Structure formats: structure tokens, C-alpha cells
Amino acid sequence: METIIRQTTSEGWIAEVFGAKSVACGGVIRRDLRWIDREIGRERFIAEVRARGFHLIETGGQWIVICNTGFLRVIC
């Protein structure tokens, strides 16, 4: 079994994820659920997304954050 060593604090991880250029541009970021679980946990991640007014969707073991506070419509 592989040992994982955390390189940053949870606050540092949040700052890194939500400091991405795509976030500032209203783009999209995606993260593997296992990575979220390991780094900060799902509840904390959801809270961070909600605090920013962004949208969160799940597919194929990934969480996709739509970094825009506007209306969201799923077409298909």
C-alpha cells in the first residue's frame, strides 16, 4: 500500500484549488473524489463551493465545479 504524505495544509489546498486561473475566469475545475476525501473531505469541499456560490456536479468519480454564480441549465 502506498503511503501518501500531505504537502500542504487543508487551507493551502483550498487556496490552491480555488486560486486556479480557470476559477477566476468563471471556468470549470474537476477533482477526483478520492483526492478530495484524502485532502479535506467532501463536506468541507461542498462548503467551500457553496460559500463561493458555485455549482457542483458529480460524474465518474469526479466532482466538477462550475465556477460561475449564474444560472445553470443541464441540456442533456
PDB file of N, CA, C and O in Angstrom:
ATOM      1  N   MET A   1       0.840  -1.181   0.000  1.00  0.00           N
ATOM      2  CA  MET A   1       0.000   0.000   0.000  1.00  0.00           C
ATOM      3  C   MET A   1       0.884   1.243   0.000  1.00  0.00           C
ATOM      4  O   MET A   1       1.846   1.334   0.736  1.00  0.00           O
ATOM      5  N   GLU A   2       0.522   2.178  -0.810  1.00  0.00           N
ATOM      6  CA  GLU A   2       1.286   3.407  -0.957  1.00  0.00           C
ATOM      7  C   GLU A   2       0.955   4.388   0.162  1.00  0.00           C
ATOM      8  O   GLU A   2      -0.197   4.597   0.510  1.00  0.00           O
ATOM      9  N   THR A   3       1.975   4.989   0.755  1.00  0.00           N
ATOM     10  CA  THR A   3       1.779   5.991   1.794  1.00  0.00           C
ATOM     11  C   THR A   3       1.756   7.364   1.145  1.00  0.00           C
ATOM     12  O   THR A   3       2.634   7.697   0.357  1.00  0.00           O
ATOM     13  N   ILE A   4       0.759   8.140   1.487  1.00  0.00           N
ATOM     14  CA  ILE A   4       0.620   9.484   0.940  1.00  0.00           C
ATOM     15  C   ILE A   4       1.035  10.476   2.012  1.00  0.00           C
ATOM     16  O   ILE A   4       0.554  10.414   3.139  1.00  0.00           O
ATOM     17  N   ILE A   5       1.887  11.397   1.645  1.00  0.00           N
ATOM     18  CA  ILE A   5       2.327  12.432   2.577  1.00  0.00           C
ATOM     19  C   ILE A   5       1.746  13.758   2.114  1.00  0.00           C
ATOM     20  O   ILE A   5       1.974  14.176   0.980  1.00  0.00           O
ATOM     21  N   ARG A   6       0.979  14.391   2.988  1.00  0.00           N
ATOM     22  CA  ARG A   6       0.366  15.666   2.646  1.00  0.00           C
ATOM     23  C   ARG A   6       1.440  16.743   2.602  1.00  0.00           C
ATOM     24  O   ARG A   6       2.216  16.901   3.524  1.00  0.00           O
ATOM     25  N   GLN A   7       1.438  17.499   1.508  1.00  0.00           N
ATOM     26  CA  GLN A   7       2.420  18.560   1.318  1.00  0.00           C
ATOM     27  C   GLN A   7       1.918  19.926   1.796  1.00  0.00           C
ATOM     28  O   GLN A   7       2.709  20.810   2.063  1.00  0.00           O
ATOM     29  N   THR A   8       0.602  20.091   1.890  1.00  0.00           N
ATOM     30  CA  THR A   8       0.045  21.377   2.286  1.00  0.00           C
ATOM     31  C   THR A   8      -1.016  21.178   3.357  1.00  0.00           C
ATOM     32  O   THR A   8      -1.520  20.091   3.556  1.00  0.00           O
ATOM     33  N   THR A   9      -1.395  22.268   3.994  1.00  0.00           N
ATOM     34  CA  THR A   9      -2.500  22.243   4.949  1.00  0.00           C
ATOM     35  C   THR A   9      -3.809  22.235   4.166  1.00  0.00           C
ATOM     36  O   THR A   9      -3.823  22.504   2.967  1.00  0.00           O
ATOM     37  N   SER A  10      -4.904  21.970   4.840  1.00  0.00           N
ATOM     38  CA  SER A  10      -6.194  21.997   4.152  1.00  0.00           C
ATOM     39  C   SER A  10      -6.492  23.403   3.618  1.00  0.00           C
ATOM     40  O   SER A  10      -7.022  23.556   2.521  1.00  0.00           O
ATOM     41  N   GLU A  11      -6.111  24.424   4.364  1.00  0.00           N
ATOM     42  CA  GLU A  11      -6.316  25.799   3.897  1.00  0.00           C
ATOM     43  C   GLU A  11      -5.464  26.089   2.665  1.00  0.00           C
ATOM     44  O   GLU A  11      -5.906  26.770   1.740  1.00  0.00           O
ATOM     45  N   GLY A  12      -4.245  25.572   2.652  1.00  0.00           N
ATOM     46  CA  GLY A  12      -3.379  25.736   1.485  1.00  0.00           C
ATOM     47  C   GLY A  12      -3.938  25.024   0.269  1.00  0.00           C
ATOM     48  O   GLY A  12      -3.865  25.529  -0.850  1.00  0.00           O
ATOM     49  N   TRP A  13      -4.500  23.841   0.490  1.00  0.00           N
ATOM     50  CA  TRP A  13      -5.088  23.076  -0.594  1.00  0.00           C
ATOM     51  C   TRP A  13      -6.280  23.822  -1.185  1.00  0.00           C
ATOM     52  O   TRP A  13      -6.410  23.945  -2.397  1.00  0.00           O
ATOM     53  N   ILE A  14      -7.138  24.354  -0.313  1.00  0.00           N
ATOM     54  CA  ILE A  14      -8.298  25.138  -0.758  1.00  0.00           C
ATOM     55  C   ILE A  14      -7.834  26.353  -1.553  1.00  0.00           C
ATOM     56  O   ILE A  14      -8.369  26.651  -2.626  1.00  0.00           O
ATOM     57  N   ALA A  15      -6.848  27.053  -1.033  1.00  0.00           N
ATOM     58  CA  ALA A  15      -6.331  28.247  -1.720  1.00  0.00           C
ATOM     59  C   ALA A  15      -5.770  27.881  -3.088  1.00  0.00           C
ATOM     60  O   ALA A  15      -5.964  28.619  -4.071  1.00  0.00           O
ATOM     61  N   GLU A  16      -5.091  26.758  -3.179  1.00  0.00           N
ATOM     62  CA  GLU A  16      -4.516  26.327  -4.455  1.00  0.00           C
ATOM     63  C   GLU A  16      -5.611  25.968  -5.463  1.00  0.00           C
ATOM     64  O   GLU A  16      -5.572  26.395  -6.616  1.00  0.00           O
ATOM     65  N   VAL A  17      -6.591  25.195  -5.027  1.00  0.00           N
ATOM     66  CA  VAL A  17      -7.666  24.766  -5.927  1.00  0.00           C
ATOM     67  C   VAL A  17      -8.480  25.958  -6.404  1.00  0.00           C
ATOM     68  O   VAL A  17      -8.707  26.136  -7.604  1.00  0.00           O
ATOM     69  N   PHE A  18      -8.935  26.793  -5.470  1.00  0.00           N
ATOM     70  CA  PHE A  18      -9.801  27.901  -5.844  1.00  0.00           C
ATOM     71  C   PHE A  18      -9.029  29.142  -6.275  1.00  0.00           C
ATOM     72  O   PHE A  18      -9.629  30.153  -6.627  1.00  0.00           O
ATOM     73  N   GLY A  19      -7.715  29.066  -6.286  1.00  0.00           N
ATOM     74  CA  GLY A  19      -6.886  30.143  -6.810  1.00  0.00           C
ATOM     75  C   GLY A  19      -6.476  29.913  -8.248  1.00  0.00           C
ATOM     76  O   GLY A  19      -5.750  30.713  -8.829  1.00  0.00           O
ATOM     77  N   ALA A  20      -6.962  28.825  -8.842  1.00  0.00           N
ATOM     78  CA  ALA A  20      -6.617  28.495 -10.229  1.00  0.00           C
ATOM     79  C   ALA A  20      -7.152  29.561 -11.182  1.00  0.00           C
ATOM     80  O   ALA A  20      -8.175  30.199 -10.929  1.00  0.00           O
ATOM     81  N   LYS A  21      -6.448  29.738 -12.278  1.00  0.00           N
ATOM     82  CA  LYS A  21      -6.821  30.737 -13.276  1.00  0.00           C
ATOM     83  C   LYS A  21      -8.233  30.497 -13.813  1.00  0.00           C
ATOM     84  O   LYS A  21      -8.993  31.433 -14.026  1.00  0.00           O
ATOM     85  N   SER A  22      -8.603  29.237 -13.999  1.00  0.00           N
ATOM     86  CA  SER A  22      -9.936  28.932 -14.523  1.00  0.00           C
ATOM     87  C   SER A  22     -11.041  29.358 -13.556  1.00  0.00           C
ATOM     88  O   SER A  22     -12.141  29.711 -13.986  1.00  0.00           O
ATOM     89  N   VAL A  23     -10.760  29.349 -12.269  1.00  0.00           N
ATOM     90  CA  VAL A  23     -11.744  29.795 -11.283  1.00  0.00           C
ATOM     91  C   VAL A  23     -11.983  31.290 -11.449  1.00  0.00           C
ATOM     92  O   VAL A  23     -13.125  31.746 -11.495  1.00  0.00           O
ATOM     93  N   ALA A  24     -10.928  32.050 -11.574  1.00  0.00           N
ATOM     94  CA  ALA A  24     -11.035  33.499 -11.723  1.00  0.00           C
ATOM     95  C   ALA A  24     -11.756  33.897 -13.007  1.00  0.00           C
ATOM     96  O   ALA A  24     -12.408  34.945 -13.060  1.00  0.00           O
ATOM     97  N   CYS A  25     -11.673  33.039 -14.015  1.00  0.00           N
ATOM     98  CA  CYS A  25     -12.300  33.325 -15.314  1.00  0.00           C
ATOM     99  C   CYS A  25     -13.720  32.792 -15.410  1.00  0.00           C
ATOM    100  O   CYS A  25     -14.334  32.857 -16.474  1.00  0.00           O
ATOM    101  N   GLY A  26     -14.236  32.198 -14.335  1.00  0.00           N
ATOM    102  CA  GLY A  26     -15.576  31.627 -14.376  1.00  0.00           C
ATOM    103  C   GLY A  26     -15.621  30.299 -15.098  1.00  0.00           C
ATOM    104  O   GLY A  26     -16.664  29.889 -15.594  1.00  0.00           O
ATOM    105  N   GLY A  27     -14.504  29.601 -15.136  1.00  0.00           N
ATOM    106  CA  GLY A  27     -14.393  28.328 -15.837  1.00  0.00           C
ATOM    107  C   GLY A  27     -14.801  27.138 -14.998  1.00  0.00           C
ATOM    108  O   GLY A  27     -15.630  27.244 -14.093  1.00  0.00           O
ATOM    109  N   VAL A  28     -14.183  26.021 -15.286  1.00  0.00           N
ATOM    110  CA  VAL A  28     -14.526  24.746 -14.665  1.00  0.00           C
ATOM    111  C   VAL A  28     -13.266  24.120 -14.087  1.00  0.00           C
ATOM    112  O   VAL A  28     -12.196  24.179 -14.693  1.00  0.00           O
ATOM    113  N   ILE A  29     -13.404  23.517 -12.894  1.00  0.00           N
ATOM    114  CA  ILE A  29     -12.325  22.703 -12.341  1.00  0.00           C
ATOM    115  C   ILE A  29     -12.914  21.342 -12.005  1.00  0.00           C
ATOM    116  O   ILE A  29     -14.110  21.220 -11.741  1.00  0.00           O
ATOM    117  N   ARG A  30     -12.081  20.325 -12.038  1.00  0.00           N
ATOM    118  CA  ARG A  30     -12.554  18.995 -11.660  1.00  0.00           C
ATOM    119  C   ARG A  30     -11.532  18.357 -10.743  1.00  0.00           C
ATOM    120  O   ARG A  30     -10.337  18.573 -10.876  1.00  0.00           O
ATOM    121  N   ARG A  31     -12.048  17.564  -9.816  1.00  0.00           N
ATOM    122  CA  ARG A  31     -11.185  16.890  -8.859  1.00  0.00           C
ATOM    123  C   ARG A  31     -11.707  15.490  -8.611  1.00  0.00           C
ATOM    124  O   ARG A  31     -12.910  15.259  -8.521  1.00  0.00           O
ATOM    125  N   ASP A  32     -10.811  14.548  -8.469  1.00  0.00           N
ATOM    126  CA  ASP A  32     -11.138  13.167  -8.167  1.00  0.00           C
ATOM    127  C   ASP A  32     -11.672  13.085  -6.738  1.00  0.00           C
ATOM    128  O   ASP A  32     -11.114  13.688  -5.822  1.00  0.00           O
ATOM    129  N   LEU A  33     -12.759  12.343  -6.555  1.00  0.00           N
ATOM    130  CA  LEU A  33     -13.354  12.223  -5.218  1.00  0.00           C
ATOM    131  C   LEU A  33     -12.388  11.651  -4.192  1.00  0.00           C
ATOM    132  O   LEU A  33     -12.377  12.072  -3.036  1.00  0.00           O
ATOM    133  N   ARG A  34     -11.571  10.690  -4.609  1.00  0.00           N
ATOM    134  CA  ARG A  34     -10.606  10.120  -3.658  1.00  0.00           C
ATOM    135  C   ARG A  34      -9.618  11.170  -3.190  1.00  0.00           C
ATOM    136  O   ARG A  34      -9.200  11.175  -2.037  1.00  0.00           O
ATOM    137  N   TRP A  35      -9.232  12.063  -4.075  1.00  0.00           N
ATOM    138  CA  TRP A  35      -8.299  13.129  -3.732  1.00  0.00           C
ATOM    139  C   TRP A  35      -8.956  14.113  -2.757  1.00  0.00           C
ATOM    140  O   TRP A  35      -8.356  14.534  -1.768  1.00  0.00           O
ATOM    141  N   ILE A  36     -10.205  14.462  -3.028  1.00  0.00           N
ATOM    142  CA  ILE A  36     -10.942  15.355  -2.127  1.00  0.00           C
ATOM    143  C   ILE A  36     -11.060  14.715  -0.748  1.00  0.00           C
ATOM    144  O   ILE A  36     -10.810  15.359   0.263  1.00  0.00           O
ATOM    145  N   ASP A  37     -11.443  13.433  -0.726  1.00  0.00           N
ATOM    146  CA  ASP A  37     -11.565  12.717   0.552  1.00  0.00           C
ATOM    147  C   ASP A  37     -10.258  12.741   1.330  1.00  0.00           C
ATOM    148  O   ASP A  37     -10.244  12.952   2.536  1.00  0.00           O
ATOM    149  N   ARG A  38      -9.165  12.531   0.640  1.00  0.00           N
ATOM    150  CA  ARG A  38      -7.853  12.468   1.290  1.00  0.00           C
ATOM    151  C   ARG A  38      -7.387  13.836   1.776  1.00  0.00           C
ATOM    152  O   ARG A  38      -6.814  13.961   2.853  1.00  0.00           O
ATOM    153  N   GLU A  39      -7.641  14.862   1.007  1.00  0.00           N
ATOM    154  CA  GLU A  39      -7.102  16.189   1.328  1.00  0.00           C
ATOM    155  C   GLU A  39      -7.935  16.972   2.342  1.00  0.00           C
ATOM    156  O   GLU A  39      -7.382  17.528   3.283  1.00  0.00           O
ATOM    157  N   ILE A  40      -9.250  17.071   2.108  1.00  0.00           N
ATOM    158  CA  ILE A  40     -10.061  17.901   3.018  1.00  0.00           C
ATOM    159  C   ILE A  40     -11.410  17.289   3.377  1.00  0.00           C
ATOM    160  O   ILE A  40     -12.061  17.761   4.293  1.00  0.00           O
ATOM    161  N   GLY A  41     -11.857  16.295   2.659  1.00  0.00           N
ATOM    162  CA  GLY A  41     -13.165  15.696   2.915  1.00  0.00           C
ATOM    163  C   GLY A  41     -14.258  16.349   2.087  1.00  0.00           C
ATOM    164  O   GLY A  41     -14.165  17.520   1.711  1.00  0.00           O
ATOM    165  N   ARG A  42     -15.286  15.561   1.816  1.00  0.00           N
ATOM    166  CA  ARG A  42     -16.376  16.019   0.949  1.00  0.00           C
ATOM    167  C   ARG A  42     -17.162  17.177   1.552  1.00  0.00           C
ATOM    168  O   ARG A  42     -17.503  18.131   0.847  1.00  0.00           O
ATOM    169  N   GLU A  43     -17.467  17.085   2.824  1.00  0.00           N
ATOM    170  CA  GLU A  43     -18.286  18.132   3.456  1.00  0.00           C
ATOM    171  C   GLU A  43     -17.593  19.487   3.396  1.00  0.00           C
ATOM    172  O   GLU A  43     -18.219  20.502   3.117  1.00  0.00           O
ATOM    173  N   ARG A  44     -16.308  19.499   3.659  1.00  0.00           N
ATOM    174  CA  ARG A  44     -15.559  20.771   3.610  1.00  0.00           C
ATOM    175  C   ARG A  44     -15.509  21.315   2.190  1.00  0.00           C
ATOM    176  O   ARG A  44     -15.664  22.512   1.965  1.00  0.00           O
ATOM    177  N   PHE A  45     -15.310  20.416   1.211  1.00  0.00           N
ATOM    178  CA  PHE A  45     -15.267  20.852  -0.183  1.00  0.00           C
ATOM    179  C   PHE A  45     -16.613  21.436  -0.599  1.00  0.00           C
ATOM    180  O   PHE A  45     -16.672  22.499  -1.219  1.00  0.00           O
ATOM    181  N   ILE A  46     -17.693  20.758  -0.245  1.00  0.00           N
ATOM    182  CA  ILE A  46     -19.033  21.259  -0.564  1.00  0.00           C
ATOM    183  C   ILE A  46     -19.243  22.637   0.059  1.00  0.00           C
ATOM    184  O   ILE A  46     -19.764  23.548  -0.583  1.00  0.00           O
ATOM    185  N   ALA A  47     -18.826  22.801   1.305  1.00  0.00           N
ATOM    186  CA  ALA A  47     -18.968  24.090   1.990  1.00  0.00           C
ATOM    187  C   ALA A  47     -18.205  25.189   1.258  1.00  0.00           C
ATOM    188  O   ALA A  47     -18.692  26.321   1.132  1.00  0.00           O
ATOM    189  N   GLU A  48     -17.018  24.866   0.773  1.00  0.00           N
ATOM    190  CA  GLU A  48     -16.206  25.852   0.050  1.00  0.00           C
ATOM    191  C   GLU A  48     -16.860  26.236  -1.276  1.00  0.00           C
ATOM    192  O   GLU A  48     -16.845  27.406  -1.668  1.00  0.00           O
ATOM    193  N   VAL A  49     -17.425  25.264  -1.966  1.00  0.00           N
ATOM    194  CA  VAL A  49     -18.105  25.543  -3.233  1.00  0.00           C
ATOM    195  C   VAL A  49     -19.343  26.403  -2.965  1.00  0.00           C
ATOM    196  O   VAL A  49     -19.572  27.406  -3.652  1.00  0.00           O
ATOM    197  N   ARG A  50     -20.130  26.025  -1.968  1.00  0.00           N
ATOM    198  CA  ARG A  50     -21.335  26.790  -1.610  1.00  0.00           C
ATOM    199  C   ARG A  50     -20.997  28.219  -1.210  1.00  0.00           C
ATOM    200  O   ARG A  50     -21.711  29.161  -1.574  1.00  0.00           O
ATOM    201  N   ALA A  51     -19.946  28.380  -0.425  1.00  0.00           N
ATOM    202  CA  ALA A  51     -19.564  29.718   0.050  1.00  0.00           C
ATOM    203  C   ALA A  51     -19.256  30.665  -1.114  1.00  0.00           C
ATOM    204  O   ALA A  51     -19.449  31.879  -0.990  1.00  0.00           O
ATOM    205  N   ARG A  52     -18.821  30.099  -2.215  1.00  0.00           N
ATOM    206  CA  ARG A  52     -18.497  30.904  -3.392  1.00  0.00           C
ATOM    207  C   ARG A  52     -19.684  31.059  -4.331  1.00  0.00           C
ATOM    208  O   ARG A  52     -19.617  31.793  -5.310  1.00  0.00           O
ATOM    209  N   GLY A  53     -20.778  30.350  -4.050  1.00  0.00           N
ATOM    210  CA  GLY A  53     -21.964  30.425  -4.909  1.00  0.00           C
ATOM    211  C   GLY A  53     -21.815  29.659  -6.211  1.00  0.00           C
ATOM    212  O   GLY A  53     -22.577  29.886  -7.155  1.00  0.00           O
ATOM    213  N   PHE A  54     -20.834  28.735  -6.273  1.00  0.00           N
ATOM    214  CA  PHE A  54     -20.590  27.961  -7.486  1.00  0.00           C
ATOM    215  C   PHE A  54     -21.505  26.749  -7.540  1.00  0.00           C
ATOM    216  O   PHE A  54     -22.242  26.462  -6.599  1.00  0.00           O
ATOM    217  N   HIS A  55     -21.451  26.025  -8.647  1.00  0.00           N
ATOM    218  CA  HIS A  55     -22.241  24.817  -8.849  1.00  0.00           C
ATOM    219  C   HIS A  55     -21.324  23.603  -8.810  1.00  0.00           C
ATOM    220  O   HIS A  55     -20.193  23.658  -9.290  1.00  0.00           O
ATOM    221  N   LEU A  56     -21.837  22.486  -8.274  1.00  0.00           N
ATOM    222  CA  LEU A  56     -21.047  21.265  -8.139  1.00  0.00           C
ATOM    223  C   LEU A  56     -21.827  20.097  -8.714  1.00  0.00           C
ATOM    224  O   LEU A  56     -22.992  19.886  -8.344  1.00  0.00           O
ATOM    225  N   ILE A  57     -21.204  19.343  -9.614  1.00  0.00           N
ATOM    226  CA  ILE A  57     -21.832  18.150 -10.171  1.00  0.00           C
ATOM    227  C   ILE A  57     -20.853  16.983 -10.053  1.00  0.00           C
ATOM    228  O   ILE A  57     -19.648  17.180  -9.906  1.00  0.00           O
ATOM    229  N   GLU A  58     -21.399  15.783 -10.090  1.00  0.00           N
ATOM    230  CA  GLU A  58     -20.574  14.584  -9.951  1.00  0.00           C
ATOM    231  C   GLU A  58     -20.776  13.678 -11.153  1.00  0.00           C
ATOM    232  O   GLU A  58     -21.902  13.473 -11.605  1.00  0.00           O
ATOM    233  N   THR A  59     -19.681  13.122 -11.646  1.00  0.00           N
ATOM    234  CA  THR A  59     -19.741  12.123 -12.702  1.00  0.00           C
ATOM    235  C   THR A  59     -18.461  11.308 -12.700  1.00  0.00           C
ATOM    236  O   THR A  59     -17.372  11.855 -12.528  1.00  0.00           O
ATOM    237  N   GLY A  60     -18.601  10.007 -12.847  1.00  0.00           N
ATOM    238  CA  GLY A  60     -17.447   9.124 -12.996  1.00  0.00           C
ATOM    239  C   GLY A  60     -16.373   9.260 -11.936  1.00  0.00           C
ATOM    240  O   GLY A  60     -15.192   9.201 -12.261  1.00  0.00           O
ATOM    241  N   GLY A  61     -16.756   9.423 -10.680  1.00  0.00           N
ATOM    242  CA  GLY A  61     -15.765   9.534  -9.608  1.00  0.00           C
ATOM    243  C   GLY A  61     -15.073  10.889  -9.549  1.00  0.00           C
ATOM    244  O   GLY A  61     -14.084  11.054  -8.844  1.00  0.00           O
ATOM    245  N   GLN A  62     -15.601  11.867 -10.275  1.00  0.00           N
ATOM    246  CA  GLN A  62     -15.048  13.220 -10.296  1.00  0.00           C
ATOM    247  C   GLN A  62     -16.113  14.203  -9.843  1.00  0.00           C
ATOM    248  O   GLN A  62     -17.304  14.006 -10.108  1.00  0.00           O
ATOM    249  N   TRP A  63     -15.680  15.237  -9.176  1.00  0.00           N
ATOM    250  CA  TRP A  63     -16.552  16.363  -8.904  1.00  0.00           C
ATOM    251  C   TRP A  63     -16.116  17.494  -9.807  1.00  0.00           C
ATOM    252  O   TRP A  63     -14.927  17.808  -9.912  1.00  0.00           O
ATOM    253  N   ILE A  64     -17.091  18.078 -10.462  1.00  0.00           N
ATOM    254  CA  ILE A  64     -16.841  19.176 -11.389  1.00  0.00           C
ATOM    255  C   ILE A  64     -17.464  20.431 -10.794  1.00  0.00           C
ATOM    256  O   ILE A  64     -18.649  20.449 -10.474  1.00  0.00           O
ATOM    257  N   VAL A  65     -16.639  21.439 -10.652  1.00  0.00           N
ATOM    258  CA  VAL A  65     -17.105  22.712 -10.105  1.00  0.00           C
ATOM    259  C   VAL A  65     -17.216  23.699 -11.253  1.00  0.00           C
ATOM    260  O   VAL A  65     -16.247  23.943 -11.973  1.00  0.00           O
ATOM    261  N   ILE A  66     -18.398  24.240 -11.412  1.00  0.00           N
ATOM    262  CA  ILE A  66     -18.628  25.285 -12.399  1.00  0.00           C
ATOM    263  C   ILE A  66     -18.492  26.594 -11.645  1.00  0.00           C
ATOM    264  O   ILE A  66     -19.316  26.924 -10.786  1.00  0.00           O
ATOM    265  N   CYS A  67     -17.425  27.284 -11.934  1.00  0.00           N
ATOM    266  CA  CYS A  67     -17.023  28.454 -11.149  1.00  0.00           C
ATOM    267  C   CYS A  67     -17.714  29.716 -11.651  1.00  0.00           C
ATOM    268  O   CYS A  67     -17.086  30.685 -12.075  1.00  0.00           O
ATOM    269  N   ASN A  68     -19.032  29.653 -11.592  1.00  0.00           N
ATOM    270  CA  ASN A  68     -19.855  30.751 -12.048  1.00  0.00           C
ATOM    271  C   ASN A  68     -21.096  30.763 -11.169  1.00  0.00           C
ATOM    272  O   ASN A  68     -21.665  29.712 -10.897  1.00  0.00           O
ATOM    273  N   THR A  69     -21.511  31.928 -10.744  1.00  0.00           N
ATOM    274  CA  THR A  69     -22.667  32.022  -9.857  1.00  0.00           C
ATOM    275  C   THR A  69     -23.971  32.182 -10.618  1.00  0.00           C
ATOM    276  O   THR A  69     -25.038  32.241 -10.017  1.00  0.00           O
ATOM    277  N   GLY A  70     -23.891  32.226 -11.937  1.00  0.00           N
ATOM    278  CA  GLY A  70     -25.092  32.426 -12.758  1.00  0.00           C
ATOM    279  C   GLY A  70     -25.961  31.184 -12.859  1.00  0.00           C
ATOM    280  O   GLY A  70     -25.663  30.123 -12.299  1.00  0.00           O
ATOM    281  N   PHE A  71     -27.014  31.324 -13.610  1.00  0.00           N
ATOM    282  CA  PHE A  71     -27.987  30.262 -13.848  1.00  0.00           C
ATOM    283  C   PHE A  71     -27.301  29.058 -14.489  1.00  0.00           C
ATOM    284  O   PHE A  71     -26.434  29.209 -15.341  1.00  0.00           O
ATOM    285  N   LEU A  72     -27.709  27.870 -14.079  1.00  0.00           N
ATOM    286  CA  LEU A  72     -27.176  26.618 -14.628  1.00  0.00           C
ATOM    287  C   LEU A  72     -28.323  25.843 -15.243  1.00  0.00           C
ATOM    288  O   LEU A  72     -29.340  25.610 -14.587  1.00  0.00           O
ATOM    289  N   ARG A  73     -28.177  25.439 -16.491  1.00  0.00           N
ATOM    290  CA  ARG A  73     -29.175  24.619 -17.157  1.00  0.00           C
ATOM    291  C   ARG A  73     -28.490  23.414 -17.752  1.00  0.00           C
ATOM    292  O   ARG A  73     -27.527  23.549 -18.511  1.00  0.00           O
ATOM    293  N   VAL A  74     -28.951  22.227 -17.415  1.00  0.00           N
ATOM    294  CA  VAL A  74     -28.416  20.985 -17.980  1.00  0.00           C
ATOM    295  C   VAL A  74     -29.222  20.707 -19.243  1.00  0.00           C
ATOM    296  O   VAL A  74     -30.444  20.568 -19.189  1.00  0.00           O
ATOM    297  N   ILE A  75     -28.527  20.581 -20.357  1.00  0.00           N
ATOM    298  CA  ILE A  75     -29.192  20.373 -21.646  1.00  0.00           C
ATOM    299  C   ILE A  75     -29.520  18.897 -21.871  1.00  0.00           C
ATOM    300  O   ILE A  75     -30.593  18.540 -22.277  1.00  0.00           O
ATOM    301  N   CYS A  76     -28.558  18.027 -21.632  1.00  0.00           N
ATOM    302  CA  CYS A  76     -28.823  16.589 -21.785  1.00  0.00           C
ATOM    303  C   CYS A  76     -27.857  15.792 -20.944  1.00  0.00           C
ATOM    304  O   CYS A  76     -26.954  16.286 -20.372  1.00  0.00           O
TER     305      CYS A  76
END
